[in-house]
Every structure is written in C-alpha cells, then in structure tokens.
C-alpha cells in the first residue's frame, strides 16, 4: 500500500495554471496535488522544523466542522505543544517516516499506515524519530460533547491491522473503520475507503455529513455535485453537507482515500 503526500517544490514554469483542475464552489472544493507546493505551505507556532499544507478550515456558509492538514516534519523536528485548543480532538495518519507520539504519558512509535486518535483535553507531544522526513495527515475538530457520554479514550492502530468491511459480495468497495462506528462517544470518523478496479458508489450519496477526502492511492472519476472530475494521488476533495457524490475507480491498483466525516450529533439549530 502507498500513501500519497504533497510533493512540495515548484512546478515547471511551462505548466498552464488553468489546467491543474482546482475548483472552489458553493458546495465543494477540489484542491489538486499540483497546487500543494512550497509557496502554499504554512508554518505553525510551537513546531520545530515543520511545515504543513492546510487543506480545510471551518468557513462560514461552507464546511464548518473540521480542519485538515498535511504535515511534514524535518529531522529532529516536532512539537511539545502541538495543539493550541484544549477542546480539540485529533486523528493522525502516517504517510511516510517514523513518528514518536506520546499521548497521556504513553509512548507510541508509528510508521506508514499508522493511525492515532487523540481525545480533547489530552496532553500529547510528537517528534520525528526517523532518519528522513516524517509526513502525516492531521484532522482537527472541536469536540462536541453528548449528554451521558464521556469523551473517547486515546486509540492507536494501523491500516495494516484494520480489515476492510466490504459493502457488497463482489468486494469492489469497502471501508477500513479504525474505531467502532456505533460508539456514540465519537463525533467524527476518519476512515479509509477502498475501491478495486471498476468499483463504484452506485448512487449519488446526498446526506448531512461534511467530508474531507484525501486520495492516498490510485485514480477515479468522482462526482462532485453536478460535475464528474478525474482525481488521483494527493488530490483533496472538500464537500459541504448534502453535496451529491459518487465514484468510479479507474486504475488497475486500488483507489483509496482518507475520509473525514462528522457523525453521531444533533445539528445545531442556530447559526
């Protein structure tokens, strides 16, 4: 399995900016891998030798529940104070390199495919423990407490240890669910969705969940609202609630994406 990550650098000056496929509409955004270059990277306070691409952030009138980053940490880089918001929860997914993650006093070593859920009000630190860059995806969300439920506990696993739950007998479309999907303590899920060649979402999904989809591997045709687009490794799709979506995988290798969605909470009745 492979896990895409922004390449950085600079594109050729001969490239046509109008042809990279970037779109931002009232219902979705498509941020192609070609746009994730050095000049679009951000630095973060409290982090050493680190840069990131901020792919999603809450925007009034668009997608409002989460932020999503692709983070690159240099040798000996990292942070003792990575999260400025005590009520934020996090999911980290490792694309490349070796991460030393200390959560609530417990040390974990994560490699490519590693997954970590970090609850709100939890101290954690992170450093690059390898001999090359550490690259990971970071989803942040302001935790929404539910009456009668405690926040989840920290949880560490990996893509390799998580089976795919297939959606049909043909096993052409399935989801790797890192946490129990019926656990109402969780207000977000970050999963990996896998399609084999020709696998498809057979209808235009239209529902209340906001989505962030980072393509990890393979290619597909993806329906975003009324438009079919070609997507591949490193492309990011950001969908507002109720934006229709569907997919047809087109590559010989599996088409896989890291999927964020908000779950298990009543909608707020005020804006």
PDB file of C-alpha atoms in Angstrom:
ATOM      1  CA  UNK A   1       0.000   0.000   0.000  1.00  0.00           C
ATOM      2  CA  UNK A   2       1.121   3.539  -0.686  1.00  0.00           C
ATOM      3  CA  UNK A   3       0.102   6.797   0.963  1.00  0.00           C
ATOM      4  CA  UNK A   4       0.271   9.984  -1.085  1.00  0.00           C
ATOM      5  CA  UNK A   5       1.550  13.252   0.367  1.00  0.00           C
ATOM      6  CA  UNK A   6       2.214  16.727  -1.131  1.00  0.00           C
ATOM      7  CA  UNK A   7       5.397  16.839  -3.182  1.00  0.00           C
ATOM      8  CA  UNK A   8       6.238  20.466  -2.428  1.00  0.00           C
ATOM      9  CA  UNK A   9       8.818  22.069  -4.688  1.00  0.00           C
ATOM     10  CA  UNK A  10       7.757  24.215  -7.617  1.00  0.00           C
ATOM     11  CA  UNK A  11       6.016  23.176 -10.849  1.00  0.00           C
ATOM     12  CA  UNK A  12       7.555  23.805 -14.230  1.00  0.00           C
ATOM     13  CA  UNK A  13       7.149  27.386 -15.433  1.00  0.00           C
ATOM     14  CA  UNK A  14       5.795  25.855 -18.639  1.00  0.00           C
ATOM     15  CA  UNK A  15       2.728  24.449 -16.819  1.00  0.00           C
ATOM     16  CA  UNK A  16      -0.620  26.095 -17.574  1.00  0.00           C
ATOM     17  CA  UNK A  17      -2.158  27.231 -14.250  1.00  0.00           C
ATOM     18  CA  UNK A  18      -5.650  26.961 -15.729  1.00  0.00           C
ATOM     19  CA  UNK A  19      -5.198  23.231 -16.346  1.00  0.00           C
ATOM     20  CA  UNK A  20      -4.464  21.961 -12.826  1.00  0.00           C
ATOM     21  CA  UNK A  21      -8.154  21.286 -12.129  1.00  0.00           C
ATOM     22  CA  UNK A  22      -8.610  23.408  -8.983  1.00  0.00           C
ATOM     23  CA  UNK A  23     -12.225  24.362  -8.212  1.00  0.00           C
ATOM     24  CA  UNK A  24     -13.948  26.106  -5.325  1.00  0.00           C
ATOM     25  CA  UNK A  25     -17.745  26.229  -5.478  1.00  0.00           C
ATOM     26  CA  UNK A  26     -20.661  26.780  -3.115  1.00  0.00           C
ATOM     27  CA  UNK A  27     -20.916  23.014  -2.466  1.00  0.00           C
ATOM     28  CA  UNK A  28     -17.416  21.559  -2.852  1.00  0.00           C
ATOM     29  CA  UNK A  29     -13.746  22.326  -3.340  1.00  0.00           C
ATOM     30  CA  UNK A  30     -11.218  20.324  -5.339  1.00  0.00           C
ATOM     31  CA  UNK A  31      -7.616  21.056  -4.352  1.00  0.00           C
ATOM     32  CA  UNK A  32      -5.313  19.121  -6.719  1.00  0.00           C
ATOM     33  CA  UNK A  33      -1.961  17.756  -5.635  1.00  0.00           C
ATOM     34  CA  UNK A  34      -0.316  20.128  -8.151  1.00  0.00           C
ATOM     35  CA  UNK A  35      -1.326  23.130  -6.015  1.00  0.00           C
ATOM     36  CA  UNK A  36       0.399  21.832  -2.845  1.00  0.00           C
ATOM     37  CA  UNK A  37       3.770  23.445  -3.478  1.00  0.00           C
ATOM     38  CA  UNK A  38       6.334  25.280  -1.364  1.00  0.00           C
ATOM     39  CA  UNK A  39       4.601  28.641  -1.772  1.00  0.00           C
ATOM     40  CA  UNK A  40       1.306  27.292  -0.370  1.00  0.00           C
ATOM     41  CA  UNK A  41       2.838  25.681   2.742  1.00  0.00           C
ATOM     42  CA  UNK A  42       2.336  27.161   6.232  1.00  0.00           C
ATOM     43  CA  UNK A  43       4.458  27.290   9.389  1.00  0.00           C
ATOM     44  CA  UNK A  44       2.949  26.647  12.825  1.00  0.00           C
ATOM     45  CA  UNK A  45       3.830  28.207  16.207  1.00  0.00           C
ATOM     46  CA  UNK A  46       5.241  25.723  18.690  1.00  0.00           C
ATOM     47  CA  UNK A  47       6.551  23.377  15.978  1.00  0.00           C
ATOM     48  CA  UNK A  48      10.245  22.900  15.110  1.00  0.00           C
ATOM     49  CA  UNK A  49      11.468  22.233  11.554  1.00  0.00           C
ATOM     50  CA  UNK A  50       7.892  21.693  10.361  1.00  0.00           C
ATOM     51  CA  UNK A  51       5.706  22.915   7.528  1.00  0.00           C
ATOM     52  CA  UNK A  52       2.178  21.972   6.547  1.00  0.00           C
ATOM     53  CA  UNK A  53      -0.479  22.369   3.910  1.00  0.00           C
ATOM     54  CA  UNK A  54      -3.780  23.431   5.470  1.00  0.00           C
ATOM     55  CA  UNK A  55      -6.330  21.836   3.159  1.00  0.00           C
ATOM     56  CA  UNK A  56      -9.542  22.584   5.054  1.00  0.00           C
ATOM     57  CA  UNK A  57     -10.592  25.020   7.765  1.00  0.00           C
ATOM     58  CA  UNK A  58     -14.045  25.960   9.094  1.00  0.00           C
ATOM     59  CA  UNK A  59     -15.642  28.529   6.798  1.00  0.00           C
ATOM     60  CA  UNK A  60     -18.972  30.197   7.482  1.00  0.00           C
ATOM     61  CA  UNK A  61     -21.544  29.064   4.945  1.00  0.00           C
ATOM     62  CA  UNK A  62     -19.408  26.212   3.636  1.00  0.00           C
ATOM     63  CA  UNK A  63     -17.903  23.296   5.622  1.00  0.00           C
ATOM     64  CA  UNK A  64     -17.758  24.225   9.295  1.00  0.00           C
ATOM     65  CA  UNK A  65     -16.791  21.242  11.448  1.00  0.00           C
ATOM     66  CA  UNK A  66     -13.108  20.455  10.875  1.00  0.00           C
ATOM     67  CA  UNK A  67      -9.614  21.398   9.747  1.00  0.00           C
ATOM     68  CA  UNK A  68      -7.306  19.080   7.824  1.00  0.00           C
ATOM     69  CA  UNK A  69      -3.540  19.373   7.346  1.00  0.00           C
ATOM     70  CA  UNK A  70      -0.749  17.530   5.571  1.00  0.00           C
ATOM     71  CA  UNK A  71       2.281  17.946   7.872  1.00  0.00           C
ATOM     72  CA  UNK A  72       5.968  17.464   7.026  1.00  0.00           C
ATOM     73  CA  UNK A  73       8.468  17.322   9.901  1.00  0.00           C
ATOM     74  CA  UNK A  74      12.225  17.512   9.311  1.00  0.00           C
ATOM     75  CA  UNK A  75      14.953  15.603  11.135  1.00  0.00           C
ATOM     76  CA  UNK A  76      14.642  16.067  14.917  1.00  0.00           C
ATOM     77  CA  UNK A  77      11.590  18.281  14.360  1.00  0.00           C
ATOM     78  CA  UNK A  78       8.241  18.107  16.092  1.00  0.00           C
ATOM     79  CA  UNK A  79       6.366  19.801  18.917  1.00  0.00           C
ATOM     80  CA  UNK A  80       5.875  19.631  22.680  1.00  0.00           C
ATOM     81  CA  UNK A  81       2.752  21.817  22.336  1.00  0.00           C
ATOM     82  CA  UNK A  82       1.155  20.726  19.063  1.00  0.00           C
ATOM     83  CA  UNK A  83      -2.486  21.617  19.773  1.00  0.00           C
ATOM     84  CA  UNK A  84      -3.437  25.160  20.902  1.00  0.00           C
ATOM     85  CA  UNK A  85      -7.116  24.308  21.559  1.00  0.00           C
ATOM     86  CA  UNK A  86      -7.741  22.154  24.650  1.00  0.00           C
ATOM     87  CA  UNK A  87     -11.178  21.118  23.389  1.00  0.00           C
ATOM     88  CA  UNK A  88      -9.807  19.859  20.063  1.00  0.00           C
ATOM     89  CA  UNK A  89      -9.569  16.176  19.229  1.00  0.00           C
ATOM     90  CA  UNK A  90      -7.229  14.828  16.580  1.00  0.00           C
ATOM     91  CA  UNK A  91      -6.625  11.982  14.185  1.00  0.00           C
ATOM     92  CA  UNK A  92      -3.096  11.467  12.876  1.00  0.00           C
ATOM     93  CA  UNK A  93      -2.415   9.174   9.904  1.00  0.00           C
ATOM     94  CA  UNK A  94       1.190   8.473   8.918  1.00  0.00           C
ATOM     95  CA  UNK A  95       2.082   8.656   5.226  1.00  0.00           C
ATOM     96  CA  UNK A  96       5.877   8.250   5.484  1.00  0.00           C
ATOM     97  CA  UNK A  97       8.653   8.148   8.074  1.00  0.00           C
ATOM     98  CA  UNK A  98       8.689   7.301  11.777  1.00  0.00           C
ATOM     99  CA  UNK A  99       6.780   9.197  14.464  1.00  0.00           C
ATOM    100  CA  UNK A 100       7.338   9.122  18.207  1.00  0.00           C
ATOM    101  CA  UNK A 101       3.974  10.082  19.701  1.00  0.00           C
ATOM    102  CA  UNK A 102       3.492  10.496  23.451  1.00  0.00           C
ATOM    103  CA  UNK A 103      -0.178  10.607  24.453  1.00  0.00           C
ATOM    104  CA  UNK A 104      -1.202  10.911  28.116  1.00  0.00           C
ATOM    105  CA  UNK A 105       2.257   9.730  29.164  1.00  0.00           C
ATOM    106  CA  UNK A 106       2.306   6.652  26.878  1.00  0.00           C
ATOM    107  CA  UNK A 107       4.930   6.453  24.115  1.00  0.00           C
ATOM    108  CA  UNK A 108       3.991   5.039  20.708  1.00  0.00           C
ATOM    109  CA  UNK A 109       6.121   4.542  17.594  1.00  0.00           C
ATOM    110  CA  UNK A 110       4.098   4.878  14.387  1.00  0.00           C
ATOM    111  CA  UNK A 111       5.195   4.168  10.825  1.00  0.00           C
ATOM    112  CA  UNK A 112       3.481   4.476   7.426  1.00  0.00           C
ATOM    113  CA  UNK A 113      -0.125   3.386   7.765  1.00  0.00           C
ATOM    114  CA  UNK A 114      -0.212   4.176  11.493  1.00  0.00           C
ATOM    115  CA  UNK A 115      -3.353   5.759  12.957  1.00  0.00           C
ATOM    116  CA  UNK A 116      -3.815   7.633  16.241  1.00  0.00           C
ATOM    117  CA  UNK A 117      -6.958   9.101  17.798  1.00  0.00           C
ATOM    118  CA  UNK A 118      -6.261  11.767  20.459  1.00  0.00           C
ATOM    119  CA  UNK A 119      -9.193  12.941  22.630  1.00  0.00           C
ATOM    120  CA  UNK A 120      -9.762  16.531  23.765  1.00  0.00           C
ATOM    121  CA  UNK A 121      -8.091  17.737  26.992  1.00  0.00           C
ATOM    122  CA  UNK A 122      -5.244  15.257  26.439  1.00  0.00           C
ATOM    123  CA  UNK A 123      -1.565  16.181  26.554  1.00  0.00           C
ATOM    124  CA  UNK A 124       0.436  14.904  23.606  1.00  0.00           C
ATOM    125  CA  UNK A 125       3.803  15.521  22.002  1.00  0.00           C
ATOM    126  CA  UNK A 126       5.254  14.451  18.694  1.00  0.00           C
ATOM    127  CA  UNK A 127       8.690  14.198  17.112  1.00  0.00           C
ATOM    128  CA  UNK A 128      10.346  12.780  14.020  1.00  0.00           C
ATOM    129  CA  UNK A 129      12.093   9.594  15.175  1.00  0.00           C
ATOM    130  CA  UNK A 130      13.440   8.560  11.763  1.00  0.00           C
ATOM    131  CA  UNK A 131      16.398   9.429   9.551  1.00  0.00           C
ATOM    132  CA  UNK A 132      14.270  11.128   6.890  1.00  0.00           C
ATOM    133  CA  UNK A 133      11.232  13.427   6.769  1.00  0.00           C
ATOM    134  CA  UNK A 134       8.119  12.478   8.724  1.00  0.00           C
ATOM    135  CA  UNK A 135       4.912  13.064   6.771  1.00  0.00           C
ATOM    136  CA  UNK A 136       1.434  12.674   8.187  1.00  0.00           C
ATOM    137  CA  UNK A 137      -2.178  13.778   7.804  1.00  0.00           C
ATOM    138  CA  UNK A 138      -3.790  15.599  10.735  1.00  0.00           C
ATOM    139  CA  UNK A 139      -7.537  16.099  11.170  1.00  0.00           C
ATOM    140  CA  UNK A 140      -8.613  18.519  13.936  1.00  0.00           C
ATOM    141  CA  UNK A 141     -12.125  19.016  15.259  1.00  0.00           C
ATOM    142  CA  UNK A 142     -13.689  20.915  18.155  1.00  0.00           C
ATOM    143  CA  UNK A 143     -15.110  18.031  20.182  1.00  0.00           C
ATOM    144  CA  UNK A 144     -18.894  18.132  20.689  1.00  0.00           C
ATOM    145  CA  UNK A 145     -19.851  16.531  23.999  1.00  0.00           C
ATOM    146  CA  UNK A 146     -23.054  14.469  24.188  1.00  0.00           C
ATOM    147  CA  UNK A 147     -25.063  14.249  27.405  1.00  0.00           C
ATOM    148  CA  UNK A 148     -24.443  10.936  29.165  1.00  0.00           C
ATOM    149  CA  UNK A 149     -21.260  10.103  27.270  1.00  0.00           C
ATOM    150  CA  UNK A 150     -17.609  10.618  28.182  1.00  0.00           C
ATOM    151  CA  UNK A 151     -15.071  11.567  25.525  1.00  0.00           C
ATOM    152  CA  UNK A 152     -13.340   8.594  23.840  1.00  0.00           C
ATOM    153  CA  UNK A 153     -10.016   7.258  25.082  1.00  0.00           C
ATOM    154  CA  UNK A 154      -6.771   7.534  23.066  1.00  0.00           C
ATOM    155  CA  UNK A 155      -6.541   4.831  20.443  1.00  0.00           C
ATOM    156  CA  UNK A 156      -3.582   3.645  18.336  1.00  0.00           C
ATOM    157  CA  UNK A 157      -3.784   1.177  15.442  1.00  0.00           C
ATOM    158  CA  UNK A 158      -2.771   0.954  11.759  1.00  0.00           C
ATOM    159  CA  UNK A 159      -4.131   0.432   8.283  1.00  0.00           C
ATOM    160  CA  UNK A 160      -2.404  -2.970   8.216  1.00  0.00           C
ATOM    161  CA  UNK A 161      -4.234  -4.115  11.358  1.00  0.00           C
ATOM    162  CA  UNK A 162      -7.677  -2.883  10.267  1.00  0.00           C
ATOM    163  CA  UNK A 163      -9.766  -5.134   7.983  1.00  0.00           C
ATOM    164  CA  UNK A 164     -11.814  -3.755   5.121  1.00  0.00           C
ATOM    165  CA  UNK A 165     -15.575  -4.021   5.649  1.00  0.00           C
ATOM    166  CA  UNK A 166     -16.816  -4.693   2.111  1.00  0.00           C
ATOM    167  CA  UNK A 167     -20.076  -3.074   1.026  1.00  0.00           C
ATOM    168  CA  UNK A 168     -21.046  -5.845  -1.410  1.00  0.00           C
ATOM    169  CA  UNK A 169     -20.371  -9.517  -2.100  1.00  0.00           C
ATOM    170  CA  UNK A 170     -18.189  -8.571  -5.059  1.00  0.00           C
ATOM    171  CA  UNK A 171     -15.754  -6.812  -2.713  1.00  0.00           C
ATOM    172  CA  UNK A 172     -15.341  -3.883  -5.076  1.00  0.00           C
ATOM    173  CA  UNK A 173     -15.973  -1.164  -2.461  1.00  0.00           C
ATOM    174  CA  UNK A 174     -15.259  -1.182   1.253  1.00  0.00           C
ATOM    175  CA  UNK A 175     -14.189   0.821   4.291  1.00  0.00           C
ATOM    176  CA  UNK A 176     -11.401   0.371   6.847  1.00  0.00           C
ATOM    177  CA  UNK A 177     -13.054   1.580  10.067  1.00  0.00           C
ATOM    178  CA  UNK A 178     -10.453   2.473  12.674  1.00  0.00           C
ATOM    179  CA  UNK A 179     -12.948   2.926  15.530  1.00  0.00           C
ATOM    180  CA  UNK A 180     -16.273   1.283  16.358  1.00  0.00           C
ATOM    181  CA  UNK A 181     -18.801   3.009  14.117  1.00  0.00           C
ATOM    182  CA  UNK A 182     -21.549   2.551  16.715  1.00  0.00           C
ATOM    183  CA  UNK A 183     -19.587   4.198  19.558  1.00  0.00           C
ATOM    184  CA  UNK A 184     -21.568   7.364  20.291  1.00  0.00           C
ATOM    185  CA  UNK A 185     -18.683   8.907  22.202  1.00  0.00           C
ATOM    186  CA  UNK A 186     -17.160   9.731  18.810  1.00  0.00           C
ATOM    187  CA  UNK A 187     -18.411  12.763  16.896  1.00  0.00           C
ATOM    188  CA  UNK A 188     -16.192  12.183  13.864  1.00  0.00           C
ATOM    189  CA  UNK A 189     -14.872   9.241  11.891  1.00  0.00           C
ATOM    190  CA  UNK A 190     -11.655   9.157   9.888  1.00  0.00           C
ATOM    191  CA  UNK A 191     -11.631   6.001   7.760  1.00  0.00           C
ATOM    192  CA  UNK A 192     -10.008   4.713   4.585  1.00  0.00           C
ATOM    193  CA  UNK A 193     -12.301   3.869   1.670  1.00  0.00           C
ATOM    194  CA  UNK A 194     -11.008   1.338  -0.891  1.00  0.00           C
ATOM    195  CA  UNK A 195     -12.255   0.564  -4.409  1.00  0.00           C
ATOM    196  CA  UNK A 196     -10.952  -2.184  -6.664  1.00  0.00           C
ATOM    197  CA  UNK A 197     -10.800  -1.516 -10.413  1.00  0.00           C
ATOM    198  CA  UNK A 198     -14.248  -0.573 -11.662  1.00  0.00           C
ATOM    199  CA  UNK A 199     -15.630  -0.397  -8.128  1.00  0.00           C
ATOM    200  CA  UNK A 200     -18.184   2.305  -7.653  1.00  0.00           C
ATOM    201  CA  UNK A 201     -20.542   4.132  -5.342  1.00  0.00           C
ATOM    202  CA  UNK A 202     -23.692   3.086  -7.215  1.00  0.00           C
ATOM    203  CA  UNK A 203     -25.799   6.147  -6.410  1.00  0.00           C
ATOM    204  CA  UNK A 204     -25.271   9.842  -5.754  1.00  0.00           C
ATOM    205  CA  UNK A 205     -24.838   9.938  -1.971  1.00  0.00           C
ATOM    206  CA  UNK A 206     -26.556  13.016  -0.552  1.00  0.00           C
ATOM    207  CA  UNK A 207     -26.523  13.417   3.219  1.00  0.00           C
ATOM    208  CA  UNK A 208     -25.833  15.687   6.179  1.00  0.00           C
ATOM    209  CA  UNK A 209     -22.167  14.762   6.719  1.00  0.00           C
ATOM    210  CA  UNK A 210     -19.364  17.110   5.717  1.00  0.00           C
ATOM    211  CA  UNK A 211     -16.460  15.321   4.051  1.00  0.00           C
ATOM    212  CA  UNK A 212     -12.742  15.696   3.559  1.00  0.00           C
ATOM    213  CA  UNK A 213     -11.284  13.161   1.085  1.00  0.00           C
ATOM    214  CA  UNK A 214      -7.520  12.925   0.545  1.00  0.00           C
ATOM    215  CA  UNK A 215      -6.599  10.496  -2.247  1.00  0.00           C
ATOM    216  CA  UNK A 216      -3.902   8.119  -0.985  1.00  0.00           C
ATOM    217  CA  UNK A 217      -3.556   5.804  -3.983  1.00  0.00           C
ATOM    218  CA  UNK A 218      -4.987   5.129  -7.454  1.00  0.00           C
ATOM    219  CA  UNK A 219      -7.283   7.100  -9.733  1.00  0.00           C
ATOM    220  CA  UNK A 220     -11.039   7.534 -10.179  1.00  0.00           C
ATOM    221  CA  UNK A 221     -13.827   9.548 -11.695  1.00  0.00           C
ATOM    222  CA  UNK A 222     -15.592  11.326  -8.832  1.00  0.00           C
ATOM    223  CA  UNK A 223     -18.943  13.078  -8.865  1.00  0.00           C
ATOM    224  CA  UNK A 224     -18.935  16.401  -7.001  1.00  0.00           C
ATOM    225  CA  UNK A 225     -22.406  17.945  -7.055  1.00  0.00           C
ATOM    226  CA  UNK A 226     -23.128  18.045 -10.816  1.00  0.00           C
ATOM    227  CA  UNK A 227     -19.578  17.608 -12.109  1.00  0.00           C
ATOM    228  CA  UNK A 228     -17.506  14.461 -12.743  1.00  0.00           C
ATOM    229  CA  UNK A 229     -13.774  15.043 -12.155  1.00  0.00           C
ATOM    230  CA  UNK A 230     -10.665  12.890 -12.563  1.00  0.00           C
ATOM    231  CA  UNK A 231      -8.760  12.522  -9.301  1.00  0.00           C
ATOM    232  CA  UNK A 232      -5.522  10.816  -8.304  1.00  0.00           C
ATOM    233  CA  UNK A 233      -2.887  10.558  -5.568  1.00  0.00           C
ATOM    234  CA  UNK A 234      -2.563  13.701  -3.456  1.00  0.00           C
ATOM    235  CA  UNK A 235      -5.787  15.355  -4.615  1.00  0.00           C
ATOM    236  CA  UNK A 236      -8.105  16.655  -1.882  1.00  0.00           C
ATOM    237  CA  UNK A 237     -11.885  16.988  -2.082  1.00  0.00           C
ATOM    238  CA  UNK A 238     -13.827  19.038   0.454  1.00  0.00           C
ATOM    239  CA  UNK A 239     -17.599  18.543   0.442  1.00  0.00           C
ATOM    240  CA  UNK A 240     -20.273  20.607   2.112  1.00  0.00           C
ATOM    241  CA  UNK A 241     -23.234  18.850   3.760  1.00  0.00           C
ATOM    242  CA  UNK A 242     -25.706  17.413   1.222  1.00  0.00           C
ATOM    243  CA  UNK A 243     -23.310  17.744  -1.740  1.00  0.00           C
ATOM    244  CA  UNK A 244     -24.082  14.768  -4.052  1.00  0.00           C
ATOM    245  CA  UNK A 245     -21.124  12.427  -4.552  1.00  0.00           C
ATOM    246  CA  UNK A 246     -20.372   9.175  -6.362  1.00  0.00           C
ATOM    247  CA  UNK A 247     -17.247   7.363  -7.558  1.00  0.00           C
ATOM    248  CA  UNK A 248     -15.990   5.006 -10.269  1.00  0.00           C
ATOM    249  CA  UNK A 249     -12.443   3.665  -9.790  1.00  0.00           C
ATOM    250  CA  UNK A 250     -10.342   3.713 -12.978  1.00  0.00           C
ATOM    251  CA  UNK A 251      -6.857   2.421 -12.058  1.00  0.00           C
ATOM    252  CA  UNK A 252      -5.588  -1.151 -12.043  1.00  0.00           C
ATOM    253  CA  UNK A 253      -4.346  -0.628  -8.489  1.00  0.00           C
ATOM    254  CA  UNK A 254      -6.825   0.049  -5.666  1.00  0.00           C
ATOM    255  CA  UNK A 255      -8.271   3.542  -5.417  1.00  0.00           C
ATOM    256  CA  UNK A 256      -8.079   4.616  -1.763  1.00  0.00           C
ATOM    257  CA  UNK A 257      -8.799   7.819   0.116  1.00  0.00           C
ATOM    258  CA  UNK A 258      -8.642   9.036   3.705  1.00  0.00           C
ATOM    259  CA  UNK A 259     -12.175  10.126   4.621  1.00  0.00           C
ATOM    260  CA  UNK A 260     -13.316  12.541   7.335  1.00  0.00           C
ATOM    261  CA  UNK A 261     -16.997  12.869   8.244  1.00  0.00           C
ATOM    262  CA  UNK A 262     -18.921  14.292  11.199  1.00  0.00           C
ATOM    263  CA  UNK A 263     -21.230  11.786  12.932  1.00  0.00           C
ATOM    264  CA  UNK A 264     -23.489  10.997  15.905  1.00  0.00           C
ATOM    265  CA  UNK A 265     -24.600  14.513  16.897  1.00  0.00           C
ATOM    266  CA  UNK A 266     -27.762  16.607  16.538  1.00  0.00           C
ATOM    267  CA  UNK A 267     -27.397  19.550  14.160  1.00  0.00           C
ATOM    268  CA  UNK A 268     -27.221  22.906  15.880  1.00  0.00           C
ATOM    269  CA  UNK A 269     -30.467  24.823  15.449  1.00  0.00           C
ATOM    270  CA  UNK A 270     -28.799  28.246  15.399  1.00  0.00           C
ATOM    271  CA  UNK A 271     -26.172  29.660  13.044  1.00  0.00           C
TER     272      UNK A 271
END
